[in-house]
XYZ file of C-alpha atoms in Angstrom:
504
model
C 200.367 -81.482 25.774
C 202.647 -84.365 26.757
C 202.098 -88.039 27.468
C 200.801 -89.235 30.804
C 203.474 -89.473 33.460
C 204.507 -93.067 34.134
C 203.452 -92.667 37.758
C 199.853 -92.073 36.614
C 197.606 -95.126 37.061
C 195.906 -96.446 33.930
C 192.680 -98.468 34.097
C 191.397 -101.009 31.615
C 187.721 -101.936 31.817
C 186.827 -105.205 30.121
C 189.333 -108.025 30.425
C 188.874 -110.069 27.277
C 191.697 -110.622 24.816
C 191.899 -106.989 23.759
C 191.546 -105.593 27.284
C 194.320 -107.845 28.546
C 196.526 -106.822 25.641
C 196.031 -103.094 26.264
C 196.693 -103.584 29.966
C 199.919 -105.428 29.170
C 201.069 -102.591 26.887
C 200.482 -99.955 29.591
C 202.048 -102.170 32.250
C 205.232 -102.899 30.307
C 205.512 -99.180 29.503
C 205.789 -98.539 33.247
C 202.336 -97.489 34.478
C 200.454 -98.806 37.483
C 197.474 -100.615 35.926
C 194.021 -101.285 37.363
C 191.863 -104.043 35.873
C 188.080 -104.092 36.195
C 185.457 -106.409 34.746
C 181.742 -106.512 35.498
C 181.908 -110.296 35.873
C 183.113 -111.141 39.406
C 186.525 -112.808 39.449
C 187.255 -112.050 35.791
C 189.707 -109.230 36.580
C 191.753 -111.541 38.831
C 191.829 -114.196 36.098
C 192.982 -111.566 33.616
C 195.764 -110.442 35.943
C 196.973 -114.041 36.203
C 196.871 -114.395 32.400
C 198.889 -111.200 31.951
C 201.388 -112.457 34.525
C 201.802 -115.661 32.500
C 202.478 -113.578 29.373
C 205.133 -111.635 31.252
C 206.735 -114.960 32.187
C 206.912 -115.859 28.496
C 208.533 -112.510 27.721
C 211.214 -113.343 30.270
C 211.719 -116.743 28.622
C 212.154 -115.000 25.277
C 214.593 -112.540 26.892
C 212.386 -109.552 26.076
C 212.040 -108.724 29.780
C 214.334 -109.375 32.698
C 213.019 -111.236 35.721
C 213.332 -108.044 37.760
C 211.299 -106.058 35.210
C 208.627 -108.738 35.263
C 208.418 -108.691 39.039
C 208.094 -104.913 39.254
C 205.473 -104.960 36.495
C 203.444 -107.584 38.335
C 203.592 -105.445 41.463
C 202.012 -102.566 39.507
C 199.081 -104.679 38.278
C 195.991 -104.526 40.470
C 192.591 -106.130 39.778
C 189.729 -104.250 41.442
C 186.235 -105.409 42.349
C 184.286 -102.228 41.563
C 184.632 -98.998 39.607
C 185.460 -97.078 42.781
C 188.884 -98.698 42.553
C 189.593 -96.540 39.484
C 189.154 -93.217 41.298
C 192.824 -92.202 41.141
C 193.377 -93.161 37.483
C 194.499 -90.624 34.890
C 193.342 -92.719 31.933
C 190.504 -95.225 31.665
C 190.371 -97.387 28.513
C 187.276 -99.489 27.877
C 187.351 -102.729 25.890
C 183.866 -104.044 26.605
C 181.062 -105.398 24.439
C 180.751 -103.603 21.089
C 177.349 -102.091 21.875
C 176.699 -98.380 22.086
C 174.329 -98.553 25.059
C 176.798 -100.685 27.050
C 179.688 -98.314 26.429
C 177.642 -95.203 27.167
C 176.359 -96.620 30.441
C 179.884 -97.634 31.470
C 181.377 -94.215 30.813
C 178.572 -92.459 32.680
C 179.417 -94.617 35.694
C 183.152 -94.035 35.275
C 182.599 -90.281 34.981
C 180.989 -90.310 38.430
C 184.092 -91.926 39.944
C 187.204 -90.440 38.357
C 188.615 -86.926 38.574
C 187.761 -84.157 36.135
C 191.176 -84.373 34.478
C 190.969 -88.128 33.827
C 191.210 -89.005 30.124
C 188.597 -91.473 28.885
C 189.214 -93.718 25.879
C 187.134 -96.220 23.946
C 188.725 -99.039 21.973
C 185.700 -99.364 19.696
C 186.428 -100.518 16.154
C 183.001 -99.939 14.629
C 180.958 -97.526 16.749
C 180.947 -93.749 16.599
C 183.296 -92.185 19.158
C 181.064 -89.117 19.016
C 178.028 -91.204 19.959
C 179.865 -92.938 22.800
C 180.884 -89.560 24.213
C 177.453 -88.054 23.657
C 176.199 -89.559 26.911
C 178.863 -87.813 29.023
C 178.676 -84.545 30.931
C 182.143 -83.705 29.595
C 182.423 -85.408 26.174
C 185.548 -83.399 25.373
C 187.699 -85.774 27.397
C 186.630 -88.885 25.484
C 188.844 -90.091 22.640
C 189.088 -93.250 20.593
C 192.173 -95.402 21.128
C 191.741 -98.192 18.610
C 194.373 -100.873 19.190
C 194.795 -103.774 16.795
C 194.839 -107.398 17.884
C 197.098 -108.614 19.424
C 197.686 -105.264 21.114
C 201.161 -106.064 22.550
C 202.464 -106.985 19.074
C 200.614 -104.753 16.620
C 202.310 -101.327 16.452
C 199.384 -99.261 15.147
C 196.953 -97.261 17.283
C 194.264 -95.112 15.661
C 193.692 -92.033 17.826
C 190.155 -90.967 16.951
C 188.723 -87.543 17.716
C 184.972 -87.427 18.122
C 183.011 -84.334 17.165
C 183.244 -83.025 20.740
C 186.741 -84.320 21.619
C 189.047 -81.587 22.917
C 192.315 -81.106 21.034
C 194.185 -81.425 24.335
C 192.583 -84.813 24.997
C 193.430 -86.134 21.533
C 196.993 -84.845 21.782
C 197.536 -86.396 25.199
C 196.169 -89.732 23.982
C 198.386 -89.567 20.877
C 201.538 -88.804 22.860
C 200.730 -91.454 25.440
C 200.342 -94.118 22.760
C 203.677 -93.073 21.298
C 205.311 -93.198 24.739
C 204.035 -96.776 25.034
C 206.091 -97.711 21.974
C 203.176 -97.643 19.549
C 202.834 -95.833 16.231
C 199.784 -93.575 16.586
C 197.889 -92.031 13.687
C 195.374 -89.217 14.098
C 191.911 -89.753 12.686
C 188.548 -87.996 12.615
C 185.492 -89.926 13.759
C 184.338 -91.543 10.524
C 182.841 -95.006 9.942
C 185.677 -97.533 10.009
C 188.180 -94.834 11.005
C 191.201 -95.251 8.667
C 191.982 -98.945 8.323
C 188.501 -100.457 8.360
C 187.250 -97.795 5.960
C 190.004 -97.973 3.357
C 190.528 -101.758 3.572
C 186.977 -102.630 2.467
C 187.826 -103.024 -1.261
C 190.514 -105.607 -0.473
C 187.762 -107.982 0.586
C 184.929 -106.648 -1.558
C 186.696 -106.893 -4.916
C 187.969 -110.414 -4.271
C 184.439 -111.485 -3.368
C 183.053 -109.700 -6.448
C 185.431 -111.557 -8.760
C 184.365 -114.809 -7.094
C 180.651 -113.946 -7.370
C 181.189 -113.246 -11.087
C 182.543 -116.823 -11.344
C 185.762 -115.455 -12.795
C 188.040 -117.352 -10.387
C 187.947 -119.560 -7.305
C 189.118 -118.436 -3.837
C 192.474 -120.234 -4.008
C 193.341 -118.576 -7.325
C 192.238 -115.106 -6.229
C 194.233 -115.433 -2.999
C 197.319 -116.610 -4.890
C 197.128 -113.651 -7.299
C 196.739 -111.144 -4.445
C 199.772 -112.625 -2.679
C 202.093 -113.505 -5.524
C 201.301 -110.632 -7.878
C 199.841 -107.956 -5.621
C 202.373 -108.412 -2.830
C 199.738 -108.708 -0.095
C 200.729 -110.924 2.802
C 197.494 -112.913 2.636
C 194.647 -113.182 0.169
C 191.164 -111.936 1.025
C 189.616 -115.380 1.489
C 192.302 -116.779 3.774
C 192.491 -113.532 5.726
C 188.752 -113.388 6.386
C 188.882 -117.043 7.450
C 191.546 -116.012 9.963
C 189.636 -112.946 11.186
C 186.332 -114.805 11.310
C 183.707 -114.428 8.586
C 181.140 -113.165 11.082
C 183.533 -110.535 12.432
C 184.662 -109.333 8.998
C 181.136 -109.246 7.607
C 179.903 -107.372 10.677
C 182.529 -104.657 10.205
C 181.672 -104.357 6.515
C 177.967 -104.118 7.292
C 178.597 -101.541 10.037
C 180.627 -99.307 7.694
C 178.019 -99.685 4.933
C 175.122 -98.800 7.225
C 177.034 -95.923 8.830
C 177.583 -94.449 5.366
C 173.812 -94.640 4.733
C 174.219 -97.772 2.588
C 176.752 -96.200 0.231
C 177.121 -98.659 -2.663
C 180.921 -98.444 -2.446
C 180.766 -100.369 0.832
C 178.034 -102.887 -0.042
C 178.559 -106.215 1.758
C 179.060 -109.438 -0.189
C 176.090 -111.759 -0.607
C 178.479 -114.710 -0.899
C 180.015 -113.864 2.454
C 176.550 -113.428 3.992
C 175.622 -116.931 2.851
C 178.856 -118.270 4.323
C 178.032 -116.706 7.692
C 174.453 -117.953 7.555
C 175.736 -121.479 6.933
C 177.889 -121.314 10.072
C 181.147 -121.519 8.142
C 182.924 -118.807 10.087
C 186.526 -119.633 9.254
C 189.399 -121.228 11.106
C 187.768 -120.924 14.513
C 184.936 -123.206 13.382
C 186.978 -125.516 11.187
C 185.455 -124.328 7.900
C 185.125 -121.041 6.049
C 186.065 -120.401 2.463
C 188.496 -123.257 3.067
C 188.162 -126.513 4.997
C 190.387 -126.674 8.100
C 189.281 -130.103 9.258
C 191.733 -132.887 9.988
C 193.121 -134.241 6.759
C 191.566 -131.519 4.598
C 193.712 -130.546 1.640
C 194.145 -126.888 0.730
C 192.923 -126.317 -2.842
C 195.574 -125.273 -5.333
C 195.235 -122.125 -7.450
C 194.521 -122.559 -11.127
C 197.858 -122.629 -12.946
C 198.110 -122.848 -16.715
C 199.973 -125.718 -18.321
C 203.345 -125.005 -19.882
C 203.216 -123.215 -23.234
C 205.975 -122.250 -25.673
C 207.156 -118.632 -25.489
C 206.723 -116.308 -28.452
C 209.840 -115.521 -30.472
C 209.290 -111.784 -30.073
C 206.837 -109.089 -29.011
C 206.166 -105.674 -30.443
C 205.949 -102.894 -27.852
C 203.557 -100.115 -28.792
C 203.642 -97.068 -26.563
C 204.382 -96.714 -22.875
C 203.383 -99.690 -20.730
C 203.120 -97.430 -17.681
C 203.215 -99.437 -14.435
C 204.223 -102.519 -16.457
C 207.198 -100.890 -18.230
C 209.638 -103.151 -16.364
C 208.321 -106.096 -18.376
C 210.345 -105.030 -21.396
C 213.641 -105.571 -19.557
C 212.423 -108.928 -18.233
C 211.390 -110.030 -21.718
C 214.816 -109.211 -23.134
C 216.546 -110.997 -20.263
C 214.483 -114.087 -21.103
C 215.910 -114.015 -24.630
C 212.715 -112.859 -26.310
C 213.033 -110.077 -28.870
C 211.394 -106.703 -28.288
C 210.554 -104.634 -31.353
C 208.971 -101.304 -32.114
C 209.430 -99.414 -28.838
C 209.756 -96.133 -30.708
C 206.176 -96.398 -31.902
C 203.796 -94.327 -29.806
C 200.251 -95.332 -30.681
C 199.241 -97.636 -27.885
C 200.048 -99.107 -24.481
C 200.314 -102.779 -25.318
C 202.401 -105.677 -26.489
C 201.558 -107.214 -29.849
C 202.218 -110.943 -30.061
C 203.494 -112.755 -33.193
C 200.013 -114.090 -34.022
C 198.677 -110.529 -34.110
C 196.858 -110.603 -30.767
C 197.440 -107.945 -28.140
C 198.538 -108.160 -24.502
C 197.262 -105.204 -22.450
C 197.588 -104.180 -18.795
C 194.249 -104.294 -16.952
C 192.502 -100.979 -17.563
C 188.873 -101.439 -16.529
C 187.741 -102.701 -19.914
C 187.009 -106.270 -20.986
C 188.556 -108.569 -23.554
C 185.231 -109.268 -25.249
C 185.072 -105.642 -26.424
C 188.086 -106.079 -28.703
C 189.064 -108.316 -31.585
C 191.850 -110.344 -29.982
C 193.049 -109.082 -26.609
C 194.422 -110.776 -23.504
C 194.598 -108.636 -20.368
C 197.248 -109.103 -17.697
C 196.914 -107.974 -14.087
C 198.805 -105.361 -12.141
C 201.793 -106.537 -10.103
C 203.455 -104.779 -7.194
C 206.837 -105.636 -8.729
C 206.903 -107.516 -12.022
C 210.439 -108.729 -11.411
C 209.648 -110.250 -8.013
C 206.117 -111.407 -8.762
C 205.847 -115.200 -8.962
C 202.366 -115.317 -10.501
C 200.527 -113.272 -13.112
C 196.809 -113.396 -13.876
C 195.556 -113.234 -17.463
C 191.985 -112.765 -18.634
C 190.467 -113.490 -22.015
C 186.999 -113.789 -23.524
C 185.442 -116.672 -25.432
C 186.329 -114.784 -28.631
C 190.049 -114.548 -27.871
C 192.034 -116.802 -30.180
C 193.719 -119.857 -28.717
C 196.981 -118.742 -30.310
C 196.940 -115.357 -28.582
C 196.161 -116.813 -25.168
C 198.816 -119.508 -25.574
C 201.452 -116.949 -26.613
C 200.539 -114.746 -23.634
C 200.810 -117.680 -21.231
C 204.143 -118.756 -22.728
C 205.521 -115.230 -22.505
C 204.965 -114.888 -18.778
C 206.083 -118.448 -18.115
C 209.340 -117.611 -19.897
C 209.753 -114.803 -17.350
C 209.570 -117.391 -14.545
C 205.952 -116.724 -13.559
C 203.118 -119.087 -12.820
C 200.107 -118.035 -14.851
C 196.469 -118.083 -13.740
C 193.834 -117.527 -16.406
C 190.656 -115.976 -14.980
C 187.351 -114.884 -16.450
C 186.871 -111.705 -18.451
C 186.191 -109.307 -15.581
C 187.058 -105.611 -15.962
C 189.996 -104.524 -13.835
C 190.878 -108.149 -13.065
C 191.946 -108.753 -9.430
C 194.905 -106.702 -8.204
C 194.302 -103.695 -10.462
C 190.688 -103.044 -9.440
C 191.527 -103.672 -5.767
C 194.423 -101.228 -5.699
C 192.516 -98.603 -7.697
C 189.626 -98.663 -5.238
C 191.945 -98.505 -2.216
C 193.706 -95.501 -3.759
C 190.352 -93.836 -4.454
C 189.028 -94.286 -0.905
C 192.305 -92.944 0.471
C 192.133 -89.758 -1.624
C 188.486 -89.339 -0.637
C 189.362 -89.719 3.055
C 192.039 -87.019 2.894
C 189.708 -84.660 1.029
C 187.104 -85.118 3.775
C 189.543 -84.445 6.600
C 189.670 -88.005 7.954
C 193.474 -88.159 8.151
C 196.647 -87.037 6.409
C 198.253 -88.879 3.494
C 201.168 -89.853 5.708
C 198.960 -91.236 8.474
C 196.835 -93.185 5.997
C 199.914 -94.788 4.441
C 201.252 -95.631 7.898
C 197.931 -97.060 9.041
C 197.501 -99.334 6.029
C 201.058 -100.643 6.161
C 201.043 -101.294 9.906
C 197.384 -102.087 10.523
C 196.799 -104.589 7.697
C 200.347 -105.179 6.418
C 199.824 -103.704 2.946
C 203.047 -103.755 0.914
C 202.594 -100.048 0.114
C 200.439 -97.293 1.491
C 197.691 -96.053 -0.876
C 199.511 -92.815 -1.651
C 202.808 -94.604 -2.200
C 200.937 -96.817 -4.656
C 199.262 -93.823 -6.272
C 202.598 -92.144 -6.909
C 204.244 -95.295 -8.260
C 201.369 -96.074 -10.635
C 201.509 -92.687 -12.285
C 199.213 -89.836 -13.147
C 195.576 -90.673 -13.493
C 196.037 -94.478 -13.471
C 193.498 -95.229 -10.727
C 191.030 -92.622 -11.988
C 191.138 -93.918 -15.582
C 190.690 -97.540 -14.523
C 187.758 -96.761 -12.219
C 186.160 -94.510 -14.828
C 186.214 -97.406 -17.307
C 184.877 -99.776 -14.655
C 182.081 -97.347 -13.847
C 181.000 -97.319 -17.493
C 180.641 -101.104 -17.347
C 179.013 -101.161 -13.907
C 177.061 -97.891 -13.498
C 175.772 -98.835 -10.036
C 178.106 -96.246 -8.510
C 180.352 -98.838 -6.865
C 183.274 -97.875 -9.102
C 182.503 -94.214 -9.688
C 185.799 -92.420 -8.956
C 185.555 -89.824 -6.231
C 185.747 -86.115 -6.885
C 188.967 -86.122 -4.856
C 190.571 -88.651 -7.206
C 189.373 -86.687 -10.223
C 190.888 -83.499 -8.828
C 194.140 -85.316 -8.105
C 194.390 -86.662 -11.651
C 193.330 -83.391 -13.271
C 195.732 -81.291 -11.174
C 198.570 -83.621 -12.162
C 197.664 -83.158 -15.811
C 197.672 -79.385 -15.441
C 201.082 -79.471 -13.729
C 202.436 -81.418 -16.675
C 201.121 -78.836 -19.093
C 198.089 -80.675 -20.480
C 195.546 -78.179 -21.818
């Protein structure tokens, strides 16, 4: 099954920001485009707005004046659904309510031909449920564009329970012909991106609710150590706290209140207070005139230790040994193989976040996971009230000698980046095991849809055998609510890797 022919008219119903964006994508690709909106005059206004965007593309030399003119000639606002009769694809981008979408598609089905492909741009509703109201639900597919649609490359192509393979394939190939990067997905709550991205927000909020760190510090660690483009607090302020919380709540309820997707009480209170983010001038941060952005907690300068003793394999943090040497600090004892830590001159230990807490041990400082320890500009450390001042000072001085800012946070298991990445990896393995999508499509979706520095499976491979499982297993022991219980899929992945390496 191939993409729609460019001569085939495409209709977009609903002419808000997303509807206009989808229409622009189809128009620039070369299709005749029909615009319809239930509010009289709205389709004409949308056509004018799209025309203005085409003018800007000409100014930026992304379109020629001739291409703009021919595109404008293909754009037609219509006053009623009968104007969509000759369309080969109808995409809806209307209110995110099941009854509204079902009623619309029943009306569209009475107008268009039997071979017309129907697509919903829903981000939170069941594609299966939307199609359940149709006489021929097999021709309904999800085409989930990301905002802004003309710029964001990803499109999730979602097959409902009744969607025909031919319909899904045609939608997939059409999205690709429009210059997008489509990924195939089964109809599951949150699809790929909104399902697997939940821990990015949830774990940041959990660390905050535990009073282990403030939003500015958590955001800085996620950016400067984790390699994420934005931290969870600033990103949800950009998205809108009400929008982000609504998606989280929808996924949680759709999974029958699965504890892994539990919404944040702190975010609920923020929404209830009307602090919805940038659009309202205040969210986690204040965006009012003259408001100063809070700075992340950064430790004062401390002297570096003269040496460290390396005991065992540091795993994902092994690169630290080269950085320590380059900083002129001695490294001793690498041949010893009875631990995965650095021992500091005062006798305290420096350990990569593993799901345990500092208070459980005599004198331990944990350090967080980094995407790339050489490029990271900030490292988070955690210690308990029982950790000696000498050990914490030596740990701070060590990372400062490597050119890193250091943020000291509370003694929370898994810290910030480590627990976030482990949970993302776990949800990704679980999604593949349940037939939601392939590993490749999940990696593509998370890189392109939310700008993750690595896809979950790329991260899983780079972190090594069993890393995510072991960390979550330790976290689960300390929080037996089920939130951190590693999935059976992640267990199988870790165990199979062990067997391949010859572990009894």
